[in-house]
C-alpha cells in the first residue's frame, strides 16, 4: 500500500466516522420499540409470577416422581414437602433447559450431624449440576460444598443463609451448556444464584457434572429433569416454580 493510499484510507475512515455520528441528531433514531416485553404480574415471597410453571405449590406433588416413575413418597404436610430418608431423590416429570428457578427450603429444626451430614439436599439442574442445599448456618464444611455452592466447583460469594428452622429462598438463573453433533461441548453452562435475595453465584461457569469424587464430566445431553436430592436428612421444601428462558 502506497503512502498516498494509506492517507486516502485514513481520511475515508475519519470522514466516515464523522458522517455516521453526525447523521444521528434525533433521539428517536436510537429507540427500539419491538419486540415489546409482555406484561407479567410479579409474585412476592409466596406467590409465583403469572407466567411461571408451578412445580410445587403445597397442594400436591404431581409435577414430580421418583426415578422409577413412582409417585412421590416424601412427606407432604400442611403445604410443606419434606424428604423422607431412604425413599430416594425426586425428579420433575418435565424436562427443562434454560430457566429461572425459584424454590424455598428449610433445614431440619433438630440439629443432627455436622458438616455435609446436616440438612443436606440439593437441586440439580438438568439432573447433573448441583446447587448445594445444606444447613450452612454456623456449620463449617469445605467451602465448595457449603449451601449455594456449585458443588465442588464454585464457592458462594457470601454465606447468606438464615438460622436453622427458618426458610431460605434460592433464585437461580440457568443457561444450559450446548454440544455439537460429535458430542463436544461448544458452550459452557452458566448459573446465577441469589440466596434470600443476595447474589452468591454471579454468572458462574459450570465446568461439567458436579461429582462427589473426581473431576467434572462433560457428556452431551439435551433438556433434562430437575432433581431434588434425598441425602438422608429431612429437608423441607415449598414454593417451587420455574420460568422457561
Ligand atoms: Mg447435596
Tab-separated table of C-alpha atoms and ligand atoms in Angstrom:
chain	number	residue	atom	x	y	z
A	1	UNK	CA	0.000	0.000	0.000
A	2	UNK	CA	1.469	3.330	-1.008
A	3	UNK	CA	1.678	6.248	1.368
A	4	UNK	CA	-0.911	8.113	-0.703
A	5	UNK	CA	-3.275	5.184	-0.485
A	6	UNK	CA	-2.766	4.910	3.310
A	7	UNK	CA	-3.583	8.605	3.711
A	8	UNK	CA	-6.627	8.184	1.489
A	9	UNK	CA	-7.934	5.255	3.566
A	10	UNK	CA	-7.292	7.132	6.796
A	11	UNK	CA	-9.247	10.158	5.537
A	12	UNK	CA	-12.108	7.920	4.397
A	13	UNK	CA	-12.204	6.384	7.890
A	14	UNK	CA	-12.140	9.757	9.688
A	15	UNK	CA	-14.783	11.368	7.495
A	16	UNK	CA	-16.888	8.211	7.516
A	17	UNK	CA	-16.922	8.148	11.326
A	18	UNK	CA	-17.769	11.846	11.479
A	19	UNK	CA	-20.526	11.393	8.945
A	20	UNK	CA	-22.021	8.458	10.843
A	21	UNK	CA	-22.158	10.281	14.171
A	22	UNK	CA	-23.263	13.499	12.502
A	23	UNK	CA	-26.266	11.933	10.820
A	24	UNK	CA	-27.891	10.887	14.127
A	25	UNK	CA	-29.428	14.052	15.523
A	26	UNK	CA	-32.778	12.719	16.599
A	27	UNK	CA	-33.082	10.802	19.906
A	28	UNK	CA	-35.887	8.766	18.352
A	29	UNK	CA	-33.331	7.232	15.964
A	30	UNK	CA	-31.904	5.052	18.719
A	31	UNK	CA	-35.219	3.990	20.259
A	32	UNK	CA	-36.151	0.311	19.797
A	33	UNK	CA	-39.868	-0.468	20.206
A	34	UNK	CA	-40.106	-4.062	19.020
A	35	UNK	CA	-40.371	-6.579	20.470
A	36	UNK	CA	-42.383	-5.267	23.385
A	37	UNK	CA	-41.773	-7.360	26.526
A	38	UNK	CA	-45.071	-8.897	27.574
A	39	UNK	CA	-46.532	-7.827	30.882
A	40	UNK	CA	-46.116	-10.251	33.777
A	41	UNK	CA	-47.614	-9.880	37.219
A	42	UNK	CA	-44.730	-10.316	39.621
A	43	UNK	CA	-45.033	-12.631	42.612
A	44	UNK	CA	-43.983	-11.922	46.143
A	45	UNK	CA	-42.347	-14.078	48.787
A	46	UNK	CA	-45.041	-16.714	48.480
A	47	UNK	CA	-46.693	-16.175	45.084
A	48	UNK	CA	-45.225	-17.201	41.737
A	49	UNK	CA	-45.314	-14.752	38.826
A	50	UNK	CA	-48.191	-15.153	36.389
A	51	UNK	CA	-46.190	-16.917	33.641
A	52	UNK	CA	-44.418	-19.479	35.843
A	53	UNK	CA	-44.734	-23.257	35.650
A	54	UNK	CA	-45.749	-24.287	39.159
A	55	UNK	CA	-43.663	-27.257	40.242
A	56	UNK	CA	-44.907	-27.316	43.832
A	57	UNK	CA	-47.414	-25.019	45.486
A	58	UNK	CA	-48.083	-27.090	48.583
A	59	UNK	CA	-51.197	-28.845	47.351
A	60	UNK	CA	-49.766	-31.899	45.546
A	61	UNK	CA	-46.599	-33.384	44.013
A	62	UNK	CA	-47.986	-34.219	40.555
A	63	UNK	CA	-45.081	-32.491	38.779
A	64	UNK	CA	-42.599	-34.914	40.375
A	65	UNK	CA	-41.774	-38.627	40.549
A	66	UNK	CA	-39.073	-40.932	41.874
A	67	UNK	CA	-36.501	-42.396	39.467
A	68	UNK	CA	-38.705	-45.435	38.752
A	69	UNK	CA	-41.664	-43.224	37.911
A	70	UNK	CA	-43.436	-43.899	41.202
A	71	UNK	CA	-45.415	-41.163	42.919
A	72	UNK	CA	-43.512	-39.030	45.387
A	73	UNK	CA	-43.165	-40.782	48.716
A	74	UNK	CA	-41.803	-37.815	50.642
A	75	UNK	CA	-43.898	-36.298	53.421
A	76	UNK	CA	-46.452	-33.705	52.324
A	77	UNK	CA	-47.914	-31.990	55.351
A	78	UNK	CA	-49.619	-28.606	55.612
A	79	UNK	CA	-48.262	-27.446	52.270
A	80	UNK	CA	-44.690	-28.451	53.031
A	81	UNK	CA	-42.820	-31.259	51.284
A	82	UNK	CA	-40.126	-32.974	53.357
A	83	UNK	CA	-37.530	-35.527	52.316
A	84	UNK	CA	-38.313	-38.978	53.687
A	85	UNK	CA	-34.880	-40.505	54.128
A	86	UNK	CA	-34.214	-43.553	52.011
A	87	UNK	CA	-37.089	-43.070	49.566
A	88	UNK	CA	-34.730	-41.517	47.036
A	89	UNK	CA	-34.478	-38.317	45.068
A	90	UNK	CA	-37.430	-36.822	43.216
A	91	UNK	CA	-37.393	-35.573	39.631
A	92	UNK	CA	-39.628	-33.278	37.622
A	93	UNK	CA	-41.648	-35.173	35.030
A	94	UNK	CA	-40.961	-32.417	32.515
A	95	UNK	CA	-37.501	-31.788	31.085
A	96	UNK	CA	-36.050	-28.293	31.001
A	97	UNK	CA	-33.175	-26.307	29.509
A	98	UNK	CA	-32.536	-22.617	30.150
A	99	UNK	CA	-34.687	-21.459	33.017
A	100	UNK	CA	-35.318	-19.257	36.013
A	101	UNK	CA	-35.996	-21.448	39.032
A	102	UNK	CA	-37.305	-20.426	42.436
A	103	UNK	CA	-37.513	-22.675	45.450
A	104	UNK	CA	-37.647	-22.306	49.199
A	105	UNK	CA	-36.145	-24.787	51.618
A	106	UNK	CA	-35.678	-25.259	55.335
A	107	UNK	CA	-33.216	-27.468	57.161
A	108	UNK	CA	-34.462	-29.719	59.952
A	109	UNK	CA	-35.018	-27.845	63.210
A	110	UNK	CA	-33.475	-30.671	65.167
A	111	UNK	CA	-29.762	-30.350	64.518
A	112	UNK	CA	-28.253	-33.741	63.822
A	113	UNK	CA	-24.789	-34.339	62.463
A	114	UNK	CA	-22.273	-31.820	61.208
A	115	UNK	CA	-20.610	-30.690	58.019
A	116	UNK	CA	-22.110	-32.429	54.995
A	117	UNK	CA	-24.372	-34.504	57.272
A	118	UNK	CA	-26.539	-31.628	58.461
A	119	UNK	CA	-29.543	-30.651	56.364
A	120	UNK	CA	-28.040	-31.919	53.133
A	121	UNK	CA	-30.105	-31.963	49.947
A	122	UNK	CA	-29.515	-30.292	46.623
A	123	UNK	CA	-31.163	-29.061	43.473
A	124	UNK	CA	-29.736	-30.487	40.258
A	125	UNK	CA	-30.253	-28.524	37.045
A	126	UNK	CA	-30.687	-30.864	34.108
A	127	UNK	CA	-30.172	-33.718	36.588
A	128	UNK	CA	-26.413	-33.073	36.542
A	129	UNK	CA	-25.385	-29.761	38.046
A	130	UNK	CA	-25.970	-29.438	41.774
A	131	UNK	CA	-26.595	-26.241	43.658
A	132	UNK	CA	-25.925	-27.478	47.172
A	133	UNK	CA	-28.588	-27.339	49.839
A	134	UNK	CA	-27.092	-27.664	53.315
A	135	UNK	CA	-27.530	-26.246	56.779
A	136	UNK	CA	-24.517	-23.958	56.458
A	137	UNK	CA	-25.556	-21.650	59.271
A	138	UNK	CA	-22.730	-21.955	61.793
A	139	UNK	CA	-21.827	-25.310	60.317
A	140	UNK	CA	-18.428	-25.387	58.664
A	141	UNK	CA	-17.648	-27.726	55.813
A	142	UNK	CA	-15.469	-27.435	52.716
A	143	UNK	CA	-16.326	-24.085	51.122
A	144	UNK	CA	-17.046	-25.505	47.681
A	145	UNK	CA	-19.557	-27.863	49.281
A	146	UNK	CA	-21.484	-25.465	51.522
A	147	UNK	CA	-25.003	-24.255	50.776
A	148	UNK	CA	-25.348	-22.452	47.426
A	149	UNK	CA	-22.001	-23.694	46.168
A	150	UNK	CA	-21.954	-25.235	42.733
A	151	UNK	CA	-20.950	-28.494	44.332
A	152	UNK	CA	-17.153	-28.988	44.315
A	153	UNK	CA	-16.801	-26.271	41.647
A	154	UNK	CA	-17.667	-22.798	42.870
A	155	UNK	CA	-17.647	-21.278	46.366
A	156	UNK	CA	-20.535	-18.839	47.020
A	157	UNK	CA	-19.519	-15.174	47.241
A	158	UNK	CA	-21.024	-14.911	50.727
A	159	UNK	CA	-22.951	-17.094	53.179
A	160	UNK	CA	-26.473	-15.610	53.134
A	161	UNK	CA	-28.230	-18.417	54.994
A	162	UNK	CA	-30.820	-17.891	57.667
A	163	UNK	CA	-30.677	-19.746	61.006
A	164	UNK	CA	-31.917	-23.310	61.357
A	165	UNK	CA	-35.695	-23.538	61.281
A	166	UNK	CA	-36.141	-20.502	59.008
A	167	UNK	CA	-36.910	-20.676	55.299
A	168	UNK	CA	-34.254	-19.872	52.716
A	169	UNK	CA	-35.015	-18.937	49.118
A	170	UNK	CA	-32.964	-19.822	46.069
A	171	UNK	CA	-33.452	-17.879	42.853
A	172	UNK	CA	-31.477	-19.488	40.071
A	173	UNK	CA	-30.912	-18.290	36.522
A	174	UNK	CA	-29.596	-21.136	34.445
A	175	UNK	CA	-28.118	-21.232	30.941
A	176	UNK	CA	-27.656	-24.783	29.737
A	177	UNK	CA	-24.425	-25.923	28.062
A	178	UNK	CA	-24.533	-26.796	24.368
A	179	UNK	CA	-22.887	-29.613	22.456
A	180	UNK	CA	-22.190	-30.215	18.782
A	181	UNK	CA	-23.170	-33.294	16.759
A	182	UNK	CA	-19.933	-35.014	17.792
A	183	UNK	CA	-20.872	-34.614	21.438
A	184	UNK	CA	-18.221	-31.968	22.087
A	185	UNK	CA	-19.208	-29.139	24.422
A	186	UNK	CA	-19.320	-25.920	22.398
A	187	UNK	CA	-20.622	-23.602	25.133
A	188	UNK	CA	-20.411	-23.998	28.888
A	189	UNK	CA	-23.464	-23.737	31.066
A	190	UNK	CA	-23.722	-20.691	33.338
A	191	UNK	CA	-25.543	-20.196	36.585
A	192	UNK	CA	-26.505	-17.237	38.715
A	193	UNK	CA	-27.838	-17.824	42.222
A	194	UNK	CA	-29.406	-15.499	44.782
A	195	UNK	CA	-29.887	-16.745	48.328
A	196	UNK	CA	-32.528	-14.811	50.221
A	197	UNK	CA	-32.120	-12.075	47.609
A	198	UNK	CA	-28.338	-11.928	47.970
A	199	UNK	CA	-26.175	-12.669	44.929
A	200	UNK	CA	-23.882	-15.604	45.669
A	201	UNK	CA	-23.100	-17.052	42.219
A	202	UNK	CA	-22.586	-14.371	39.574
A	203	UNK	CA	-22.837	-15.906	36.103
A	204	UNK	CA	-20.653	-18.793	37.237
A	205	UNK	CA	-19.325	-21.073	34.513
A	206	UNK	CA	-20.332	-24.690	35.058
A	207	UNK	CA	-17.303	-26.872	34.411
A	208	UNK	CA	-19.312	-30.079	33.998
A	209	UNK	CA	-21.141	-32.527	36.226
A	210	UNK	CA	-20.840	-31.899	39.960
A	211	UNK	CA	-19.097	-35.061	41.102
A	212	UNK	CA	-18.687	-36.209	44.711
A	213	UNK	CA	-15.447	-37.917	43.691
A	214	UNK	CA	-13.291	-36.801	40.815
A	215	UNK	CA	-13.435	-34.084	38.214
A	216	UNK	CA	-16.427	-32.698	36.280
A	217	UNK	CA	-17.557	-34.689	33.260
A	218	UNK	CA	-18.975	-33.301	30.026
A	219	UNK	CA	-21.098	-35.852	28.209
A	220	UNK	CA	-23.520	-34.365	25.672
A	221	UNK	CA	-27.134	-34.023	26.743
A	222	UNK	CA	-30.272	-32.122	25.912
A	223	UNK	CA	-33.072	-30.847	28.101
A	224	UNK	CA	-33.436	-32.864	31.260
A	225	UNK	CA	-35.292	-33.088	34.533
A	226	UNK	CA	-34.651	-31.149	37.710
A	227	UNK	CA	-33.736	-33.280	40.699
A	228	UNK	CA	-34.189	-32.676	44.410
A	229	UNK	CA	-31.786	-34.848	46.363
A	230	UNK	CA	-32.522	-37.295	49.178
A	231	UNK	CA	-29.307	-37.148	51.185
A	232	UNK	CA	-30.868	-38.800	54.229
A	233	UNK	CA	-31.827	-35.568	56.001
A	234	UNK	CA	-35.434	-34.330	56.402
A	235	UNK	CA	-35.026	-31.070	54.465
A	236	UNK	CA	-38.323	-29.317	53.661
A	237	UNK	CA	-39.448	-27.505	50.510
A	238	UNK	CA	-42.185	-25.069	49.490
A	239	UNK	CA	-42.974	-22.683	46.609
A	240	UNK	CA	-41.114	-24.220	43.692
A	241	UNK	CA	-41.703	-22.591	40.325
A	242	UNK	CA	-39.889	-22.182	37.059
A	243	UNK	CA	-39.916	-19.899	34.031
A	244	UNK	CA	-38.501	-21.208	30.779
A	245	UNK	CA	-35.993	-18.864	29.186
B	1	LIG	MG1	-26.308	-32.205	48.383
